[in-house]
PDB file of C-alpha atoms in Angstrom:
ATOM      1  CA  MET A 146       2.869   8.630  -3.432  1.00  0.00           C
ATOM      2  CA  LYS A 147       0.841   8.018  -0.375  1.00  0.00           C
ATOM      3  CA  THR A 148       0.270   4.717   1.381  1.00  0.00           C
ATOM      4  CA  VAL A 149      -1.725   3.351   4.219  1.00  0.00           C
ATOM      5  CA  ILE A 150      -0.008   0.199   5.501  1.00  0.00           C
ATOM      6  CA  GLN A 151      -2.005  -2.037   7.813  1.00  0.00           C
ATOM      7  CA  ARG A 152      -0.781  -5.065   9.706  1.00  0.00           C
ATOM      8  CA  VAL A 153      -3.500  -7.654   9.170  1.00  0.00           C
ATOM      9  CA  SER A 154      -4.469 -11.100  10.396  1.00  0.00           C
ATOM     10  CA  HIS A 155      -5.978 -11.590   6.947  1.00  0.00           C
ATOM     11  CA  ALA A 156      -7.178  -9.514   3.982  1.00  0.00           C
ATOM     12  CA  SER A 157      -8.809 -10.056   0.626  1.00  0.00           C
ATOM     13  CA  VAL A 158     -10.057  -8.152  -2.381  1.00  0.00           C
ATOM     14  CA  THR A 159     -13.229  -9.159  -4.251  1.00  0.00           C
ATOM     15  CA  ILE A 160     -14.191  -7.936  -7.727  1.00  0.00           C
ATOM     16  CA  ASP A 161     -17.569  -8.696  -9.284  1.00  0.00           C
ATOM     17  CA  GLY A 162     -18.339 -11.180  -6.493  1.00  0.00           C
ATOM     18  CA  LYS A 163     -15.119 -13.184  -6.973  1.00  0.00           C
ATOM     19  CA  VAL A 164     -12.119 -13.116  -4.673  1.00  0.00           C
ATOM     20  CA  LYS A 165      -9.171 -11.945  -6.774  1.00  0.00           C
ATOM     21  CA  SER A 166      -6.520 -12.072  -4.034  1.00  0.00           C
ATOM     22  CA  SER A 167      -6.271 -12.963  -0.369  1.00  0.00           C
ATOM     23  CA  ILE A 168      -3.562 -13.165   2.249  1.00  0.00           C
ATOM     24  CA  GLY A 169      -3.161 -14.433   5.758  1.00  0.00           C
ATOM     25  CA  LYS A 170      -0.984 -12.621   8.305  1.00  0.00           C
ATOM     26  CA  GLY A 171       0.849  -9.774   6.654  1.00  0.00           C
ATOM     27  CA  LEU A 172       0.550  -6.278   5.247  1.00  0.00           C
ATOM     28  CA  LEU A 173      -2.312  -4.673   3.364  1.00  0.00           C
ATOM     29  CA  ILE A 174      -0.888  -1.697   1.466  1.00  0.00           C
ATOM     30  CA  LEU A 175      -3.232   0.895  -0.025  1.00  0.00           C
ATOM     31  CA  ILE A 176      -1.326   3.118  -2.445  1.00  0.00           C
ATOM     32  CA  GLY A 177      -2.194   6.329  -4.225  1.00  0.00           C
ATOM     33  CA  VAL A 178      -0.063   7.808  -7.005  1.00  0.00           C
ATOM     34  CA  ALA A 179       0.067  11.588  -7.303  1.00  0.00           C
ATOM     35  CA  GLU A 180       0.960  13.733 -10.306  1.00  0.00           C
ATOM     36  CA  GLY A 181       4.727  14.129 -10.412  1.00  0.00           C
ATOM     37  CA  ASP A 182       5.507  10.877  -8.587  1.00  0.00           C
ATOM     38  CA  THR A 183       8.506   8.992  -9.929  1.00  0.00           C
ATOM     39  CA  LYS A 184      10.158   5.581  -9.895  1.00  0.00           C
ATOM     40  CA  GLU A 185      12.474   6.951  -7.231  1.00  0.00           C
ATOM     41  CA  ASP A 186       9.436   7.577  -5.026  1.00  0.00           C
ATOM     42  CA  ALA A 187       8.245   4.024  -5.619  1.00  0.00           C
ATOM     43  CA  ASP A 188      11.712   2.672  -4.832  1.00  0.00           C
ATOM     44  CA  TRP A 189      11.868   4.561  -1.544  1.00  0.00           C
ATOM     45  CA  LEU A 190       8.354   3.499  -0.530  1.00  0.00           C
ATOM     46  CA  ALA A 191       8.927  -0.144  -1.448  1.00  0.00           C
ATOM     47  CA  LYS A 192      12.152  -0.297   0.588  1.00  0.00           C
ATOM     48  CA  LYS A 193      10.523   1.375   3.589  1.00  0.00           C
ATOM     49  CA  ALA A 194       7.544  -1.014   3.469  1.00  0.00           C
ATOM     50  CA  ALA A 195       9.755  -4.064   3.087  1.00  0.00           C
ATOM     51  CA  LEU A 196      11.829  -3.164   6.150  1.00  0.00           C
ATOM     52  CA  LEU A 197       8.997  -1.765   8.285  1.00  0.00           C
ATOM     53  CA  ARG A 198       9.259  -3.456  11.690  1.00  0.00           C
ATOM     54  CA  VAL A 199       5.627  -3.789  12.788  1.00  0.00           C
ATOM     55  CA  PHE A 200       5.403  -7.487  13.682  1.00  0.00           C
ATOM     56  CA  ASP A 201       5.915  -8.743  17.223  1.00  0.00           C
ATOM     57  CA  ASP A 202       9.044 -10.622  18.191  1.00  0.00           C
ATOM     58  CA  ASN A 203       9.075 -13.332  20.895  1.00  0.00           C
ATOM     59  CA  ASN A 204       8.937 -10.633  23.580  1.00  0.00           C
ATOM     60  CA  GLY A 205       5.791  -9.027  22.130  1.00  0.00           C
ATOM     61  CA  VAL A 206       7.728  -5.996  20.814  1.00  0.00           C
ATOM     62  CA  MET A 207       7.140  -4.740  17.260  1.00  0.00           C
ATOM     63  CA  ASN A 208      10.604  -5.588  16.031  1.00  0.00           C
ATOM     64  CA  LEU A 209      10.180  -7.826  12.967  1.00  0.00           C
ATOM     65  CA  ASN A 210       9.703  -6.886   9.302  1.00  0.00           C
ATOM     66  CA  ILE A 211       7.481  -8.774   6.833  1.00  0.00           C
ATOM     67  CA  ASN A 212      10.136 -11.337   5.974  1.00  0.00           C
ATOM     68  CA  GLU A 213      11.115 -12.023   9.559  1.00  0.00           C
ATOM     69  CA  ALA A 214       7.431 -12.523  10.398  1.00  0.00           C
ATOM     70  CA  ASN A 215       6.929 -14.782   7.358  1.00  0.00           C
ATOM     71  CA  GLY A 216       3.972 -12.628   6.292  1.00  0.00           C
ATOM     72  CA  GLU A 217       2.207 -11.998   3.003  1.00  0.00           C
ATOM     73  CA  ILE A 218       1.488  -8.748   1.154  1.00  0.00           C
ATOM     74  CA  LEU A 219      -1.603  -7.417  -0.638  1.00  0.00           C
ATOM     75  CA  VAL A 220      -1.309  -4.096  -2.502  1.00  0.00           C
ATOM     76  CA  ILE A 221      -4.407  -2.196  -3.577  1.00  0.00           C
ATOM     77  CA  SER A 222      -4.425   0.962  -5.720  1.00  0.00           C
ATOM     78  CA  GLN A 223      -6.485   3.702  -4.112  1.00  0.00           C
ATOM     79  CA  PHE A 224      -6.539   7.126  -5.758  1.00  0.00           C
ATOM     80  CA  THR A 225      -8.814   8.469  -3.019  1.00  0.00           C
ATOM     81  CA  LEU A 226      -5.716   8.725  -0.773  1.00  0.00           C
ATOM     82  CA  LEU A 227      -4.931  11.819  -2.844  1.00  0.00           C
ATOM     83  CA  ALA A 228      -8.201  13.535  -1.963  1.00  0.00           C
ATOM     84  CA  SER A 229      -8.142  17.308  -1.536  1.00  0.00           C
ATOM     85  CA  TYR A 230     -10.753  18.362   1.009  1.00  0.00           C
ATOM     86  CA  LYS A 231      -9.892  22.004   1.681  1.00  0.00           C
ATOM     87  CA  LYS A 232     -12.828  23.482  -0.205  1.00  0.00           C
ATOM     88  CA  GLY A 233     -16.394  22.342   0.375  1.00  0.00           C
ATOM     89  CA  ASN A 234     -17.465  18.873   1.359  1.00  0.00           C
ATOM     90  CA  ARG A 235     -16.944  16.943  -1.866  1.00  0.00           C
ATOM     91  CA  PRO A 236     -13.370  15.654  -2.172  1.00  0.00           C
ATOM     92  CA  SER A 237     -11.417  16.589  -5.284  1.00  0.00           C
ATOM     93  CA  TYR A 238      -8.919  14.195  -6.827  1.00  0.00           C
ATOM     94  CA  ILE A 239      -7.047  16.727  -8.983  1.00  0.00           C
ATOM     95  CA  HIS A 240      -3.722  15.700  -7.423  1.00  0.00           C
ATOM     96  CA  ALA A 241      -4.135  12.023  -8.343  1.00  0.00           C
ATOM     97  CA  ALA A 242      -2.097  10.940 -11.355  1.00  0.00           C
ATOM     98  CA  LYS A 243      -3.885   9.953 -14.536  1.00  0.00           C
ATOM     99  CA  PRO A 244      -4.018   6.198 -15.309  1.00  0.00           C
ATOM    100  CA  GLU A 245      -1.293   6.474 -17.966  1.00  0.00           C
ATOM    101  CA  GLN A 246       1.125   7.529 -15.185  1.00  0.00           C
ATOM    102  CA  SER A 247      -0.345   5.797 -12.153  1.00  0.00           C
ATOM    103  CA  VAL A 248      -0.776   2.297 -13.566  1.00  0.00           C
ATOM    104  CA  PRO A 249       2.886   1.857 -14.529  1.00  0.00           C
ATOM    105  CA  LEU A 250       4.045   3.290 -11.176  1.00  0.00           C
ATOM    106  CA  TYR A 251       1.641   1.097  -9.220  1.00  0.00           C
ATOM    107  CA  GLU A 252       2.899  -1.972 -11.114  1.00  0.00           C
ATOM    108  CA  TYR A 253       6.520  -0.821 -10.668  1.00  0.00           C
ATOM    109  CA  PHE A 254       5.970  -0.428  -6.931  1.00  0.00           C
ATOM    110  CA  CYS A 255       4.593  -3.962  -6.718  1.00  0.00           C
ATOM    111  CA  THR A 256       7.572  -5.310  -8.690  1.00  0.00           C
ATOM    112  CA  ILE A 257      10.126  -3.535  -6.521  1.00  0.00           C
ATOM    113  CA  LEU A 258       8.352  -4.585  -3.328  1.00  0.00           C
ATOM    114  CA  GLY A 259       8.456  -8.177  -4.591  1.00  0.00           C
ATOM    115  CA  LYS A 260      12.185  -7.904  -5.273  1.00  0.00           C
ATOM    116  CA  GLU A 261      12.859  -6.288  -1.895  1.00  0.00           C
ATOM    117  CA  THR A 262      10.987  -8.993  -0.009  1.00  0.00           C
ATOM    118  CA  GLY A 263      11.361 -12.033  -2.270  1.00  0.00           C
ATOM    119  CA  LYS A 264       7.596 -12.470  -1.999  1.00  0.00           C
ATOM    120  CA  ILE A 265       4.789 -12.784  -4.504  1.00  0.00           C
ATOM    121  CA  ILE A 266       2.774  -9.612  -4.189  1.00  0.00           C
ATOM    122  CA  GLN A 267      -0.974 -10.094  -4.273  1.00  0.00           C
ATOM    123  CA  THR A 268      -2.915  -7.245  -5.929  1.00  0.00           C
ATOM    124  CA  GLY A 269      -6.283  -5.843  -6.675  1.00  0.00           C
ATOM    125  CA  GLU A 270      -7.234  -4.628 -10.154  1.00  0.00           C
ATOM    126  CA  PHE A 271      -6.446  -1.050 -11.024  1.00  0.00           C
ATOM    127  CA  GLY A 272      -9.604   0.998 -11.638  1.00  0.00           C
ATOM    128  CA  ALA A 273     -12.020  -1.818 -10.657  1.00  0.00           C
ATOM    129  CA  ASP A 274     -14.805  -1.525  -8.111  1.00  0.00           C
ATOM    130  CA  MET A 275     -13.092  -3.528  -5.391  1.00  0.00           C
ATOM    131  CA  LYS A 276     -14.433  -4.777  -2.086  1.00  0.00           C
ATOM    132  CA  VAL A 277     -11.545  -4.957   0.366  1.00  0.00           C
ATOM    133  CA  GLU A 278     -11.961  -6.991   3.534  1.00  0.00           C
ATOM    134  CA  LEU A 279      -9.410  -7.038   6.332  1.00  0.00           C
ATOM    135  CA  LEU A 280      -8.892  -7.802   9.957  1.00  0.00           C
ATOM    136  CA  ASN A 281      -6.477  -5.140  11.213  1.00  0.00           C
ATOM    137  CA  ASP A 282      -4.127  -6.694  13.740  1.00  0.00           C
ATOM    138  CA  GLY A 283      -3.331  -4.471  16.683  1.00  0.00           C
ATOM    139  CA  PRO A 284      -4.589  -2.236  15.206  1.00  0.00           C
ATOM    140  CA  VAL A 285      -1.405  -1.209  13.459  1.00  0.00           C
ATOM    141  CA  THR A 286      -1.759   1.388  10.695  1.00  0.00           C
ATOM    142  CA  ILE A 287       1.140   3.399   9.255  1.00  0.00           C
ATOM    143  CA  CYS A 288       0.726   6.233   6.738  1.00  0.00           C
ATOM    144  CA  MET A 289       3.667   7.113   4.488  1.00  0.00           C
ATOM    145  CA  ASP A 290       3.969   9.934   1.995  1.00  0.00           C
ATOM    146  CA  THR A 291       6.939  10.377  -0.339  1.00  0.00           C
ATOM    147  CA  ASN A 292       6.625  14.142   0.152  1.00  0.00           C
ATOM    148  CA  HIS A 293       7.719  13.542   3.771  1.00  0.00           C
ATOM    149  CA  LYS A 294      10.767  11.282   3.425  1.00  0.00           C
ATOM    150  CA  GLU A 295      12.674  12.862   6.298  1.00  0.00           C
TER     151      GLU A 295
END
C-alpha cells in the first residue's frame, strides 16, 4: 500500500458535480492498494497515519497528531499511486490490485483508521471520476509505503 498524506486547511471530493465529502483542518489521505497487500499492511498504515505528528503545538512545532489537533480525515482511493514508469512515457498500473482485492482493503483501512482515531472517516467513491480539492497547509506532505516499514 502506498499513501500520500497531506496536512490540509480544508479538502473536498466532488463526483458528478456534487460534493460527496468535505473536511476542514485535518488530513487528506490518498491511498493505493497493490497486488499482495494485506490487512496487516492496512493495520500498520492506519496506525502510522493516526499517530503521525504533523500538526503544530503551541510553540509552532509539528508535535500533535490528528486527535490532539482536533482534525478531520478524508481518504481517497488512488490506484495511480502504483504507477510504473520505468519503460516509456505512459504509466502502467500492473502493480495495482484488482477491485475485488483493493475495494475491501480500502474499506478496511478506513474502518481501522476510524477505530484508531475515534473519528468518522470521510471518503470518496472507489472507481469514480473524482475531483479532489485541497488547500495544503504548510505544505506538509508525507509519503508512506508498506514495503518500507523500517
